[in-house]
XYZ file of C-alpha atoms in Angstrom:
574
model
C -99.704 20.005 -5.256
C -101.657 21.536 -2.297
C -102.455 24.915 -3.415
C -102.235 26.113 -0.149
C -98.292 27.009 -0.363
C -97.005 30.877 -0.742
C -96.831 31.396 -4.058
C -93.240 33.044 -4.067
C -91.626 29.783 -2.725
C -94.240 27.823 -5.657
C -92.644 30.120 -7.940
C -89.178 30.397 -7.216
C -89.057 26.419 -7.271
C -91.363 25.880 -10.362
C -89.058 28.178 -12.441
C -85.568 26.943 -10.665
C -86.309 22.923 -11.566
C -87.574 24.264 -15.070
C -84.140 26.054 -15.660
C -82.411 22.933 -14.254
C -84.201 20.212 -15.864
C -84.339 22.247 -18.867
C -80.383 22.571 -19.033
C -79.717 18.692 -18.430
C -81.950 18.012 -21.688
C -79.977 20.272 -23.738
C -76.379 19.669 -22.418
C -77.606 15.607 -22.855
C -78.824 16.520 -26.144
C -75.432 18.334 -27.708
C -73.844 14.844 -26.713
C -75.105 14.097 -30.222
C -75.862 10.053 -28.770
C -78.647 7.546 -28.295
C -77.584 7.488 -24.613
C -77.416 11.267 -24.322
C -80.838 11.289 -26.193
C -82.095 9.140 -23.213
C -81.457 11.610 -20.902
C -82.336 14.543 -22.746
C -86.011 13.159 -23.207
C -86.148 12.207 -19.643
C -85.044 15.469 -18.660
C -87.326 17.872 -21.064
C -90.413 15.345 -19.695
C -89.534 16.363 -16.745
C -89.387 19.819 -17.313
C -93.054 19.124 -19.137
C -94.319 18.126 -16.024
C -92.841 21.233 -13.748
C -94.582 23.403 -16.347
C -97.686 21.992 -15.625
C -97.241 21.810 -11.925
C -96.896 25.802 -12.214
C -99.966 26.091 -14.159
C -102.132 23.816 -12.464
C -102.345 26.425 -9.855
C -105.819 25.676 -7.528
C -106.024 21.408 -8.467
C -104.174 19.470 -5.295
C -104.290 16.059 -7.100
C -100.959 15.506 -8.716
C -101.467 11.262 -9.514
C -100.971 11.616 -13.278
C -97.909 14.273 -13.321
C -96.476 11.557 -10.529
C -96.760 8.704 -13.270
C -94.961 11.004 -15.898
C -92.545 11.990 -13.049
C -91.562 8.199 -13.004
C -91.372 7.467 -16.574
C -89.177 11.189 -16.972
C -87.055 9.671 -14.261
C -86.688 6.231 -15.780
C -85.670 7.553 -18.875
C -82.560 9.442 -17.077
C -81.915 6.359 -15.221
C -81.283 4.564 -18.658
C -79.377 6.941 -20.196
C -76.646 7.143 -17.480
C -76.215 3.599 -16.928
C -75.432 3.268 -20.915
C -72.982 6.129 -20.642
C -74.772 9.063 -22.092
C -72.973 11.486 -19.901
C -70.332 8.990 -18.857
C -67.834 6.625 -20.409
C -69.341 3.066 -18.461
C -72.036 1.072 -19.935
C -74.426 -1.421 -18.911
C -74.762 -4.914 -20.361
C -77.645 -5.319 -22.829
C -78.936 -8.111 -20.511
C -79.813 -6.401 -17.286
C -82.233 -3.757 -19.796
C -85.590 -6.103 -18.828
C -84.964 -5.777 -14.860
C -86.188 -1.774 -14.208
C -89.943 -0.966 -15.106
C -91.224 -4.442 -14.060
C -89.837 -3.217 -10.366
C -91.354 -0.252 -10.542
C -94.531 -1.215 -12.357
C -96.720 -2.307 -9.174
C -96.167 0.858 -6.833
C -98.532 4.040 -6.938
C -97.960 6.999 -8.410
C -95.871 8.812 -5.544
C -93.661 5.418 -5.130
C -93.200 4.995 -8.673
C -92.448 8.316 -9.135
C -89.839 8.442 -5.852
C -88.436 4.549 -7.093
C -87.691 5.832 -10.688
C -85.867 9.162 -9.451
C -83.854 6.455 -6.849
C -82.526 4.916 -9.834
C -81.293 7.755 -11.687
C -79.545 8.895 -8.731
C -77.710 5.483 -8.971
C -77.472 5.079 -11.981
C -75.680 8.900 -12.617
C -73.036 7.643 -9.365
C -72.573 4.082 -11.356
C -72.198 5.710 -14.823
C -69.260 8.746 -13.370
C -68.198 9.116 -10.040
C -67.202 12.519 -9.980
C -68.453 15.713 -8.466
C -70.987 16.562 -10.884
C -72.300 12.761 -10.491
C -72.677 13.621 -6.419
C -74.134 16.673 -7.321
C -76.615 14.901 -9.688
C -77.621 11.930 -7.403
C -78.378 14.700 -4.444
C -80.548 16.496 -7.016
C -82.181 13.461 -8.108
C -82.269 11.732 -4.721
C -84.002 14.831 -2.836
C -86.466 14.648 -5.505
C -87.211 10.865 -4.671
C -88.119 12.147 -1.113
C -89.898 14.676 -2.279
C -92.418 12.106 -4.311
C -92.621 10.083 -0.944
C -93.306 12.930 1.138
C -95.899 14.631 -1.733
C -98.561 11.615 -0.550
C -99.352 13.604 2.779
C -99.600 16.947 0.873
C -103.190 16.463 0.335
C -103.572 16.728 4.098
C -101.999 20.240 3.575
C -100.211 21.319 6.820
C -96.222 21.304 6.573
C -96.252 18.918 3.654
C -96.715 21.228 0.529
C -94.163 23.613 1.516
C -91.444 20.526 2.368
C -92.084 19.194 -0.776
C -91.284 22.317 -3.111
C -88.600 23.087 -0.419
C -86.985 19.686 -1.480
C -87.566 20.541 -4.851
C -86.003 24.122 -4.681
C -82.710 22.063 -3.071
C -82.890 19.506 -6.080
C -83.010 22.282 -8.554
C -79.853 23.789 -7.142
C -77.912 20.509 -6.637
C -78.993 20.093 -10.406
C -78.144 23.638 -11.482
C -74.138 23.121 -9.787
C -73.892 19.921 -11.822
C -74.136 21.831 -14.873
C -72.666 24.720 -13.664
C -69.444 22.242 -13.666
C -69.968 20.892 -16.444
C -70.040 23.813 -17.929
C -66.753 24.324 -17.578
C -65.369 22.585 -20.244
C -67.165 24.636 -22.862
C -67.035 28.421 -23.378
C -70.668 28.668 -24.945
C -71.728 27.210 -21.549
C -70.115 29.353 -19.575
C -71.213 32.288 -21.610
C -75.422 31.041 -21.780
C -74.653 29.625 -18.290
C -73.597 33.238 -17.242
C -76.318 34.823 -19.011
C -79.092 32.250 -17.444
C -77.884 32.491 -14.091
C -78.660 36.328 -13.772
C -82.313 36.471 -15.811
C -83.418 33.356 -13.449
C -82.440 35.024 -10.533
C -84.154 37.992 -11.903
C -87.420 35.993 -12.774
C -87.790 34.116 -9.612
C -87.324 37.927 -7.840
C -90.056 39.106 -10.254
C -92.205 36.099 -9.852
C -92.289 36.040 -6.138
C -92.891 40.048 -5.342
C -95.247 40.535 -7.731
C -96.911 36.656 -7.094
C -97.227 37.863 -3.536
C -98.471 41.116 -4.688
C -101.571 39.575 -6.829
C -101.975 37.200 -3.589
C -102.555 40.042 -1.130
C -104.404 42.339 -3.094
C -106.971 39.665 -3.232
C -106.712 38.130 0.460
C -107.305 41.938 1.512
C -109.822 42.724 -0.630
C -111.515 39.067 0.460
C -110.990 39.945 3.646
C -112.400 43.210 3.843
C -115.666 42.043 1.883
C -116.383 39.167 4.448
C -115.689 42.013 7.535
C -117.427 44.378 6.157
C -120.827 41.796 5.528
C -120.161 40.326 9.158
C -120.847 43.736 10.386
C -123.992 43.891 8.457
C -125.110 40.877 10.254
C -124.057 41.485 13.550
C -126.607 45.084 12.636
C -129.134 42.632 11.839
C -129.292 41.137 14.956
C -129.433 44.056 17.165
C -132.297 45.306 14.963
C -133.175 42.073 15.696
C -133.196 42.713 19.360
C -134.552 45.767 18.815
C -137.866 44.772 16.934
C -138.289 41.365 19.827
C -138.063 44.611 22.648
C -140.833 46.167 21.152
C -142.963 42.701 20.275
C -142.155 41.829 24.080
C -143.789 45.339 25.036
C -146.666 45.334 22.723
C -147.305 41.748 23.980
C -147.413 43.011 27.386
C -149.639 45.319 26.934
C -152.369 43.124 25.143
C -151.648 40.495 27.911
C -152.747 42.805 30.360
C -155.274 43.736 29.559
C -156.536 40.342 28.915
C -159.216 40.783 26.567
C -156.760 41.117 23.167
C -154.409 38.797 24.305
C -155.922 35.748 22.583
C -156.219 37.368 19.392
C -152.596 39.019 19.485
C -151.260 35.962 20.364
C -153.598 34.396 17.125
C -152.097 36.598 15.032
C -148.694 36.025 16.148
C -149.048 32.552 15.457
C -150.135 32.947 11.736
C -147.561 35.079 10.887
C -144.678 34.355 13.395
C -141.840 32.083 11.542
C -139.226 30.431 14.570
C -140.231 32.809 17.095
C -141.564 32.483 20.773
C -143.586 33.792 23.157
C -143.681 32.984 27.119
C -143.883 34.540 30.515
C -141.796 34.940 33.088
C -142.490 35.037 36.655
C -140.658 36.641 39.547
C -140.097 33.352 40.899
C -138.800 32.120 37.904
C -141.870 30.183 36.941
C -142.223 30.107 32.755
C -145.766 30.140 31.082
C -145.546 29.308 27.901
C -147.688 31.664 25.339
C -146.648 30.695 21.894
C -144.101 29.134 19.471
C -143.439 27.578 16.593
C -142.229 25.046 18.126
C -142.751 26.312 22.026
C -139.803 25.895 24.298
C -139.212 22.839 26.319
C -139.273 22.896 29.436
C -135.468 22.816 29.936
C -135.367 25.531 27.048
C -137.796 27.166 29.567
C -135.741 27.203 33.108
C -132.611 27.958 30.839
C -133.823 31.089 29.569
C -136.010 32.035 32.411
C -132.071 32.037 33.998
C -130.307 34.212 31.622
C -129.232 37.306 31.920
C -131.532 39.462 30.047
C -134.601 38.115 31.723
C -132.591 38.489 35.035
C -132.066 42.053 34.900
C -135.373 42.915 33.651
C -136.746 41.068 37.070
C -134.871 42.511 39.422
C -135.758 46.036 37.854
C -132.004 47.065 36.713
C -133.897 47.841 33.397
C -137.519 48.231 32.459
C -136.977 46.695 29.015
C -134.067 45.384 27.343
C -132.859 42.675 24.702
C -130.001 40.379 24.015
C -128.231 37.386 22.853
C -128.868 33.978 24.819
C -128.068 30.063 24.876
C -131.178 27.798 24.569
C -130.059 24.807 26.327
C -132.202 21.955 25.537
C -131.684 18.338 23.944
C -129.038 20.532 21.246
C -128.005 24.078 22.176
C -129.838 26.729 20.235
C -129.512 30.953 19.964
C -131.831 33.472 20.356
C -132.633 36.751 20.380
C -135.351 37.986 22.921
C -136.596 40.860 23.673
C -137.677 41.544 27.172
C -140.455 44.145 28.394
C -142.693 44.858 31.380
C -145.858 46.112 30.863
C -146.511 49.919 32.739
C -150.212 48.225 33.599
C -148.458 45.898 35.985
C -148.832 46.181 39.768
C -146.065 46.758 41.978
C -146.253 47.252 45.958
C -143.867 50.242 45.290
C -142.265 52.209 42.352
C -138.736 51.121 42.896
C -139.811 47.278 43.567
C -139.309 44.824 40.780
C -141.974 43.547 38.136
C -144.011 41.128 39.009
C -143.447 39.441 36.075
C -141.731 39.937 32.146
C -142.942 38.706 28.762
C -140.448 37.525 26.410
C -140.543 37.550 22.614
C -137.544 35.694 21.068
C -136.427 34.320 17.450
C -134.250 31.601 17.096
C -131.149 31.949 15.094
C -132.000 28.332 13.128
C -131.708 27.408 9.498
C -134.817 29.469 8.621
C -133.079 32.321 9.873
C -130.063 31.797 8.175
C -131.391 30.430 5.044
C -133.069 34.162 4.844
C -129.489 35.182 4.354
C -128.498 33.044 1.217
C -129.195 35.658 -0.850
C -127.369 38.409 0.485
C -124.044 38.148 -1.050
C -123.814 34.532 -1.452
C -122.325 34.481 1.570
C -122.235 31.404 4.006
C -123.754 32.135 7.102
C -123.470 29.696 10.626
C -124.138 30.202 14.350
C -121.905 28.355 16.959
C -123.040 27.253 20.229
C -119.347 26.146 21.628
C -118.169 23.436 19.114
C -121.762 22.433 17.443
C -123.110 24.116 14.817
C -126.771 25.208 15.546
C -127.467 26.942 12.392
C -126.213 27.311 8.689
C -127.012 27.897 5.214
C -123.802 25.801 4.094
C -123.831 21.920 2.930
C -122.750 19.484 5.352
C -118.763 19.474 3.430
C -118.755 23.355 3.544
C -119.847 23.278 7.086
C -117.353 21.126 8.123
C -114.876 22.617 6.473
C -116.137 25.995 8.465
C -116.132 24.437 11.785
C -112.751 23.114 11.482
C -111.807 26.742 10.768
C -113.636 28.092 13.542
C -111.907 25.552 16.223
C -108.736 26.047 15.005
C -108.538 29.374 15.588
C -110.542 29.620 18.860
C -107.939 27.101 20.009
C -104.988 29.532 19.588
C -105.812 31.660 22.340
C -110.030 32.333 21.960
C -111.433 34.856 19.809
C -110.892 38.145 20.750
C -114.149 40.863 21.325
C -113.436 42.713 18.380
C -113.889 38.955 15.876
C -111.315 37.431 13.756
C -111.052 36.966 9.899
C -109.235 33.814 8.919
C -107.855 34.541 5.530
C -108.600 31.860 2.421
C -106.153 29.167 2.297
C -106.091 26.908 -0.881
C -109.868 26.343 -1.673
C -110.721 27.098 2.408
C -112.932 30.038 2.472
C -112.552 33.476 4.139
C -114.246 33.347 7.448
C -115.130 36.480 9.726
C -115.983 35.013 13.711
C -117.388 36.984 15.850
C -118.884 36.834 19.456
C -122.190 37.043 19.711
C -122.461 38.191 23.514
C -125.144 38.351 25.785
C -126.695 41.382 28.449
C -124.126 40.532 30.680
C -121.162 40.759 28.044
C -120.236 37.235 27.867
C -120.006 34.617 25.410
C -123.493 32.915 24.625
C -122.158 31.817 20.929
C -120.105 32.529 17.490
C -121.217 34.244 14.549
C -119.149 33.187 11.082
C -119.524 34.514 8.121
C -117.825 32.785 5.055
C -117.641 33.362 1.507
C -116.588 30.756 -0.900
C -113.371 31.627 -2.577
C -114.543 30.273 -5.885
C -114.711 33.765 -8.220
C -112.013 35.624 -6.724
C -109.484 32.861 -6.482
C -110.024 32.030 -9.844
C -109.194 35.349 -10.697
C -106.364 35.088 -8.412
C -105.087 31.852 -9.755
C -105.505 32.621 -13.435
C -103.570 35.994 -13.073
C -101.003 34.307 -11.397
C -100.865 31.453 -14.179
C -100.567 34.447 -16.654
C -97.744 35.608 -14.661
C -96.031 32.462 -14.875
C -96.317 31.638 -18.279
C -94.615 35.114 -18.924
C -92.133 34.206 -16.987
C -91.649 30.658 -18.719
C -91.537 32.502 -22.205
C -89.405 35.623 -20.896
C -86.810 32.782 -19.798
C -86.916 30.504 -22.794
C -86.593 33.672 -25.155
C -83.822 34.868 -23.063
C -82.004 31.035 -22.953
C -82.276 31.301 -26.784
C -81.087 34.375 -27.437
C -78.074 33.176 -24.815
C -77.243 30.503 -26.908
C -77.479 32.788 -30.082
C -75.216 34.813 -28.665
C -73.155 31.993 -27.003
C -72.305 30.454 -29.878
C -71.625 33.486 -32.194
C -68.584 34.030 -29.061
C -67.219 31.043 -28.749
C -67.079 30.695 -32.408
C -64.734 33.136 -33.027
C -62.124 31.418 -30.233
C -63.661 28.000 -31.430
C -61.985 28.637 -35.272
C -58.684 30.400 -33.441
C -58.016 27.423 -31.767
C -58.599 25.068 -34.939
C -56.086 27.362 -36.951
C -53.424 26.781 -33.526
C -53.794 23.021 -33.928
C -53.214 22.986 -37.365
C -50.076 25.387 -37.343
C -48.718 22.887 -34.407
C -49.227 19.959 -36.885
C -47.295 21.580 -39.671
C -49.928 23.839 -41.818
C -48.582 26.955 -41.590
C -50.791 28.240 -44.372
C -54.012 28.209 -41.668
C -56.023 31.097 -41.383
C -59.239 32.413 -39.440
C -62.052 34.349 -41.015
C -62.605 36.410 -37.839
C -63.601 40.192 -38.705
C -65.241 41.388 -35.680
C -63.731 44.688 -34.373
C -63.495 43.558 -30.689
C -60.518 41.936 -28.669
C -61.368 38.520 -30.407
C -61.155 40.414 -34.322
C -57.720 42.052 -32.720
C -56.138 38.688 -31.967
C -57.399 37.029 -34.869
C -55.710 39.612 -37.197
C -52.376 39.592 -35.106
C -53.054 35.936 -34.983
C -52.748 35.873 -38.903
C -49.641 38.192 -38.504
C -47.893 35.737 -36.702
C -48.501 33.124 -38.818
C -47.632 34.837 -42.000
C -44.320 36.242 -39.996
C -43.589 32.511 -39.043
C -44.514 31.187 -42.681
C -41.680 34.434 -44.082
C -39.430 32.987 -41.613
C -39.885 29.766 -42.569
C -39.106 29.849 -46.411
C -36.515 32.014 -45.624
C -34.881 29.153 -43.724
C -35.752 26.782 -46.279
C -34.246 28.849 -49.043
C -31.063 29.156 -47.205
C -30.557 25.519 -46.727
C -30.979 24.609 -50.469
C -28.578 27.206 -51.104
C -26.212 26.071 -48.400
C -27.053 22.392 -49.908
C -25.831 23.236 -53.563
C -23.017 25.118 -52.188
C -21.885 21.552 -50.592
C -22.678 19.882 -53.461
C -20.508 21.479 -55.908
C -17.377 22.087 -53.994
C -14.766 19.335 -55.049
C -13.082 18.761 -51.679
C -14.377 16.598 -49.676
C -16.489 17.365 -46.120
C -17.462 15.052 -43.844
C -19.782 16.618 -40.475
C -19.387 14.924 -37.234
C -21.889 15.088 -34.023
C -20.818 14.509 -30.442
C -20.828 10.783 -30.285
C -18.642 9.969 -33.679
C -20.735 9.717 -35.700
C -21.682 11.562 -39.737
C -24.657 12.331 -40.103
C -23.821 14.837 -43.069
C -21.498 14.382 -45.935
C -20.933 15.833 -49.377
C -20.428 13.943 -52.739
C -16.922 14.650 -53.249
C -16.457 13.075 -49.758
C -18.290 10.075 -50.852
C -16.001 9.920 -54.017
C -12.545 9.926 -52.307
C -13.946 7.004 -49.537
């Protein structure tokens, strides 16, 4: 299953088809049959394989618990069709005709075929409501195998398949719920059951969502907080190229230190650059490592930092800008005039600028590895100019990064897309230029790999409490279940055997609730009835030797002629 899905609906479905599943094995299983056994394997492999869906929180491929889904599903299958919930039965001979057809399909197919024929099989074997309500479960759970092969694609498809589940699990849960009512222990454990799942899906999907935003915020506000600490990096950054592009000015002007400044600049200078900027837009070249091309060049002798330094807006200033050569590149530059310089007037503009830039490349961002383990990329519209990420983890951050500057842009103030399944957390932010506009992105990721484990195995701890909290409670149901019903169970024994005869039946009931108080006015009754009884039987011998001795004769007539008493002394005179 795509981990991807909100953990209250995982929840709430895991623990509903566990409960339903779970209560088909064990009403199968007190059919006391080979049939019934069938199904109640079937059914509890079933429920195996929903308990390990709920604890496999964080692993999308599912192939294996598909194949056991199929075999679970088979089993069912079998055990209708030779009536282990219903009175039909299949012929021994058709037996060899279902896993061959199933045999060849994947996992999702075999799974979705085998759940197909349970559904038809449970209508074949009873065709009553709690068949339809079994073939709906079973059916919605064949679409929901067909429709799990796109859930590794994530999207819509997770959250229809565990919606199709959740449906199943109810469909299942009314099937019992009516069969249920035929039995008082089911009724009472069904009653119980009903109320503490309620409760635990409740439990499980506040305090689920609970675990999952505590650590989305606290993700979230660790990658904010270190995208800020880059975005300070790069205006020191700026700051530091400002002052290079003034101190380079200076030497430059002078003209006898130039040479060796710009020496030393190339020893110990990493991606940086140095060129100069005419007021006619003319670039020299000073340094690099590698130099700008010439369309690098006219691009940034064009930008707006270098702009406003020329046309004297500002004496020195730095800022973001788009290096547009054979693949887009950022920099920072710094920008400075030097105070030597000759100008016809004080107000008129430089004659010229020297810029001092470092490119935002892999060096630079392979600087940043350390910091954090953080990943660390630089967007120049869709391409990725920079990062310290493989090539799958940079994918996987671009497609973040257009998706969410396709739903409207990124706003000024940056945008944190929170971790979904095993997609990072990813702060974007602008990176804008002198003039305020967009020259590039800035994303910072972090790989969700300590704190989602912590996330996922604090969640698996809170399932598996709530798998043992409901399987203590369905025990202690059925505990208690059976010590009510028994009670009513023995009353009604003792009933049918009065009604055939016995009055000399009795119940051992001695509880002190309503069920002790009938059973004691129960045995009332019958002793009353069994006083009555012998009474009547005494009188009749009495009223028999009476007859018997008297010497006249008596004959006893009914309405249609004929005797059906006489005495002897009757018999003696005919």
């Amino acid at each position: 299953m795509e981990p991807g899905v909100p953990f209250s609906l995982l929840g709430a479905v895991q623990l509903l088809l566990i409960a339903a599943l779970g209560g088909l094995a064990v009403t199968a299983l007190l059919r006391r049959s080979t049939s019934a056994g069938l199904i109640a394997v079937g059914a509890a492999i079933l429920a195996a394989v929903e308990v390990r869906t709920a604890l496999r929180i964080g692993i999308p491929d599912s192939d294996t618990l598909a194949l056991v889904r199929a075999a679970g599903g088979l089993l069912v299958g079998v055990g209708f069709l030779t009536g282990g919930l219903g009175s039909r039965k299949l012929p021994t001979s058709l037996y060899g005709g279902v896993v061959p057809l199933a045999a060849a399909l994947g996992p999702s197919s075999l799974a979705a075929a085998s759940a197909v024929f349970a559904a038809g099989a449970i209508v074949w074997a009873r065709r009553d409501q709690i068949a339809l309500c079994l073939a709906v479960g079973f059916g919605l759970l064949a679409v929901a195998n067909l429709v799990a092969v796109a859930a590794d694609e994530g999207g819509t498809a997770p959250a229809v398949v565990l919606a199709l589940r959740g449906v199943a699990a109810l469909a299942v849960l009314v099937a019992l719920g009516l069969l249920a009512q035929s039995s008082l222990t089911a009724k009472v454990v069904g009653a119980i059951l009903i109320g503490v799942i309620t409760m635990a899906v409740a439990a499980v999907g506040v305090v689920g969502n609970v675990v999952v935003t505590s650590y989305e915020k606290q993700s979230r506000e660790t990658v904010e907080e270190a995208a800020l600490g880059r975005l300070s990096g790069l205006v020191s950054l700026g700051e530091q190229n400002k002052n290079q592009a003034v101190n380079l000015s200076l030497f430059c002007t002078v003209g006898k230190d130039c040479q060796g400044y710009l020496e030393q600049f190339l020893k110990n200078a990493g991606s940086d650059f140095a060129v100069l900027v005419k007021a006619n837009r003319q670039v020299v070249s000073l340094a690099g490592r590698p130099a700008l091309s010439r369309a690098e060049q006219l691009g940034l002798a064009r930008s707006p930092v270098v702009d406003l330094v020329l046309r004297g807006a500002e004496p020195q200033l730095y800022g973001a800008v788009r290096l547009t050569g054979s693949s887009p590149a950022l920099a920072v530059v710094g920008v400075g005039v030097s105070p030597l310089a000759v100008r016809p007037t004080g107000q008129s503009p430089p004659p010229e600028v020297f810029v001092y830039g470092s490119r935002l490349d892999n060096g630079y961002v392979f600087r940043d590895i350390d910091a954090g383990g953080f990943g660390l990329s630089f967007f120049a519209g869709d391409t990725v100019t920079a990062t310290n990420l493989n090539r799958n983890a940079a994918d996987r951050v671009r497609q973040i990064v257009r998706g969410a500057d396709s739903e409207g842009g990124i706003p000024d103030q940056g945008e944190t897309i929170g971790s979904q399944g095993a997609n990072p957390t990813v702060r974007v932010v602008p990176i804008r230029g002198a003039d305020r506009q967009n020259v590039g992105l800035l994303a910072l990721s972090r790989d969700p790999g300590p704190a989602l484990q912590a996330e996922r195995d604090a969640l698996r701890l809170l399932m598996v409490t709530a798998l043992l909290a409901l399987l203590a409670v369905a025990v202690g149901a059925a505990v208690l279940g059976r010590r009510t019903a028994r009670p009513v169970q023995d009353l009604t024994d003792a009933a049918e055997r009065i009604a055939g005869g016995d009055l000399t039946a009795t119940t051992a009931v001695r509880s002190k609730d309503e069920v002790g108080t009938l059973s004691r006015t129960f045995a009332t009754m019958t002793a009353s009835l069994g006083q009555l009884t012998g009474d009547l039987r005494e009188s009749a011998e009495r009223l028999e030797t009476v007859l018997a001795s008297m010497s006249d004769g008596l004959l006893a007539t009914d309405e249609d002629g004929l005797v059906p008493n006489v005495n002897r002394a009757a018999l003696e005179m005919l």
